[in-house]
Short mmCIF file of C-alpha atoms in Angstrom, two decimals:
data_model
loop_
_atom_site.label_atom_id
_atom_site.label_comp_id
_atom_site.label_asym_id
_atom_site.label_seq_id
_atom_site.Cartn_x
_atom_site.Cartn_y
_atom_site.Cartn_z
CA UNK A 20 8.29 22.31 -11.96
CA UNK A 21 8.35 22.90 -15.74
CA UNK A 22 8.95 25.80 -17.92
CA UNK A 23 5.74 27.51 -19.39
CA UNK A 24 5.70 28.92 -22.87
CA UNK A 25 2.81 30.82 -23.94
CA UNK A 26 2.26 30.26 -27.64
CA UNK A 27 2.05 33.43 -29.77
CA UNK A 28 1.51 32.75 -33.26
CA UNK A 29 2.53 30.16 -36.03
CA UNK A 30 2.74 31.35 -39.61
CA UNK A 31 3.98 29.92 -42.65
CA UNK A 32 6.64 31.15 -45.43
CA UNK A 33 5.67 29.60 -48.36
CA UNK A 34 7.91 28.42 -51.20
CA UNK A 35 11.80 27.22 -51.11
CA UNK A 36 13.13 28.07 -47.73
CA UNK A 37 15.55 30.95 -48.18
CA UNK A 38 19.15 31.15 -46.63
CA UNK A 39 20.36 34.31 -45.39
CA UNK A 40 22.74 35.64 -47.90
CA UNK A 41 26.41 36.87 -47.17
CA UNK A 42 26.90 40.46 -47.22
CA UNK A 43 28.07 42.02 -50.32
CA UNK A 44 30.80 44.95 -50.57
CA UNK A 45 30.94 47.89 -52.67
CA UNK A 46 34.13 48.92 -54.54
CA UNK A 47 34.66 50.98 -51.61
CA UNK A 48 34.43 48.63 -49.21
CA UNK A 49 30.94 49.18 -47.82
CA UNK A 50 28.94 46.27 -46.66
CA UNK A 51 25.28 45.80 -47.91
CA UNK A 52 22.64 43.04 -47.76
CA UNK A 53 21.60 41.32 -50.90
CA UNK A 54 18.40 42.28 -52.48
CA UNK A 55 17.20 38.79 -52.36
CA UNK A 56 17.73 38.64 -48.82
CA UNK A 57 15.99 41.91 -48.03
CA UNK A 58 12.99 40.62 -50.15
CA UNK A 59 12.76 37.42 -48.38
CA UNK A 60 13.02 39.01 -44.88
CA UNK A 61 10.09 41.54 -45.98
CA UNK A 62 7.78 38.57 -46.75
CA UNK A 63 8.50 36.88 -43.42
CA UNK A 64 7.63 40.25 -41.78
CA UNK A 65 4.59 40.72 -44.03
CA UNK A 66 3.12 37.13 -43.14
CA UNK A 67 3.83 37.66 -39.72
CA UNK A 68 2.04 40.91 -39.45
CA UNK A 69 -0.93 39.02 -41.20
CA UNK A 70 -0.90 36.54 -38.79
CA UNK A 71 -0.47 38.71 -35.51
CA UNK A 72 -1.66 42.22 -36.84
CA UNK A 73 -2.00 43.75 -33.20
CA UNK A 74 1.06 42.43 -31.70
CA UNK A 75 3.84 44.73 -30.44
CA UNK A 76 7.48 43.53 -30.15
CA UNK A 77 7.85 41.63 -26.59
CA UNK A 78 10.58 42.13 -24.23
CA UNK A 79 10.23 38.79 -22.93
CA UNK A 80 12.22 35.49 -23.66
CA UNK A 81 11.24 33.93 -26.93
CA UNK A 82 11.33 30.34 -27.89
CA UNK A 83 11.38 30.09 -31.87
CA UNK A 84 10.51 26.84 -33.51
CA UNK A 85 11.11 26.31 -37.29
CA UNK A 86 9.83 23.52 -39.33
CA UNK A 87 11.93 23.94 -42.73
CA UNK A 88 10.52 21.87 -45.37
CA UNK A 89 12.67 21.35 -48.46
CA UNK A 90 11.20 20.07 -51.95
CA UNK A 91 12.91 17.28 -54.09
CA UNK A 92 16.05 17.22 -51.97
CA UNK A 93 17.18 21.03 -52.60
CA UNK A 94 18.55 21.81 -48.93
CA UNK A 95 20.18 24.83 -47.67
CA UNK A 96 21.73 25.35 -44.28
CA UNK A 97 19.34 25.32 -41.62
CA UNK A 98 21.37 27.88 -39.46
CA UNK A 99 21.18 30.19 -42.38
CA UNK A 100 17.58 29.92 -42.99
CA UNK A 101 16.83 30.28 -39.17
CA UNK A 102 19.15 33.43 -39.23
CA UNK A 103 17.07 35.13 -41.94
CA UNK A 104 13.83 34.36 -40.04
CA UNK A 105 15.33 35.72 -36.62
CA UNK A 106 16.71 38.69 -38.06
CA UNK A 107 13.62 39.57 -40.16
CA UNK A 108 11.41 39.42 -36.91
CA UNK A 109 13.61 41.88 -35.03
CA UNK A 110 11.77 44.96 -33.93
CA UNK A 111 8.36 43.18 -35.13
CA UNK A 112 7.95 39.96 -32.82
CA UNK A 113 10.51 40.77 -30.41
CA UNK A 114 12.97 43.51 -29.59
CA UNK A 115 16.13 41.90 -30.32
CA UNK A 116 16.97 38.39 -31.24
CA UNK A 117 19.10 38.07 -28.13
CA UNK A 118 15.76 37.37 -26.57
CA UNK A 119 15.67 34.00 -28.32
CA UNK A 120 16.38 31.59 -25.39
CA UNK A 121 15.15 28.31 -26.90
CA UNK A 122 15.66 27.79 -30.58
CA UNK A 123 14.43 24.58 -32.45
CA UNK A 124 14.98 24.02 -36.33
CA UNK A 125 13.78 20.90 -37.96
CA UNK A 126 14.52 20.20 -41.56
CA UNK A 127 12.54 18.02 -43.74
CA UNK A 128 13.60 16.95 -47.22
CA UNK A 129 11.27 16.12 -50.31
CA UNK A 130 8.12 18.14 -49.20
CA UNK A 131 7.12 18.51 -52.48
CA UNK A 132 4.67 21.37 -53.13
CA UNK A 133 4.56 21.74 -49.21
CA UNK A 134 7.99 23.48 -49.44
CA UNK A 135 8.18 26.29 -46.95
CA UNK A 136 9.01 27.21 -43.28
CA UNK A 137 6.59 27.01 -40.50
CA UNK A 138 7.26 29.59 -37.92
CA UNK A 139 6.17 29.36 -34.51
CA UNK A 140 7.01 31.50 -31.49
CA UNK A 141 6.01 31.66 -27.78
CA UNK A 142 7.13 33.92 -24.97
CA UNK A 143 8.24 32.51 -21.67
CA UNK A 144 5.69 32.56 -18.51
CA UNK A 145 8.18 31.39 -15.85
CA UNK A 146 7.80 27.89 -13.93
CA UNK A 147 4.85 26.12 -13.17
#
């Protein structure tokens, strides 16, 4: 028997892969997300909505696969790139990123003009 994952959508976030930015703090100690991170997360959501316009967030377990392509050796931490994508898709692709049961992140250097992130996700359909 093997696990069965039903592919749902694959889309590309073009350009230099962006890592999740560290929270910033106001003078009064309140944490906030940097604008560049909010903009990058919005881009992910917008591209997801174009790829899967009728999709409702699933309650199923999720497999998330990311192919992160860097141009000319400009590499970011893969875990921070994955965190930005998974946080952005909360409430859009799935209800909560705790549903991600399988995560695969592949990094590729020197992608040139093909820099970006190929995002694929599937839902778990049990054993066959």
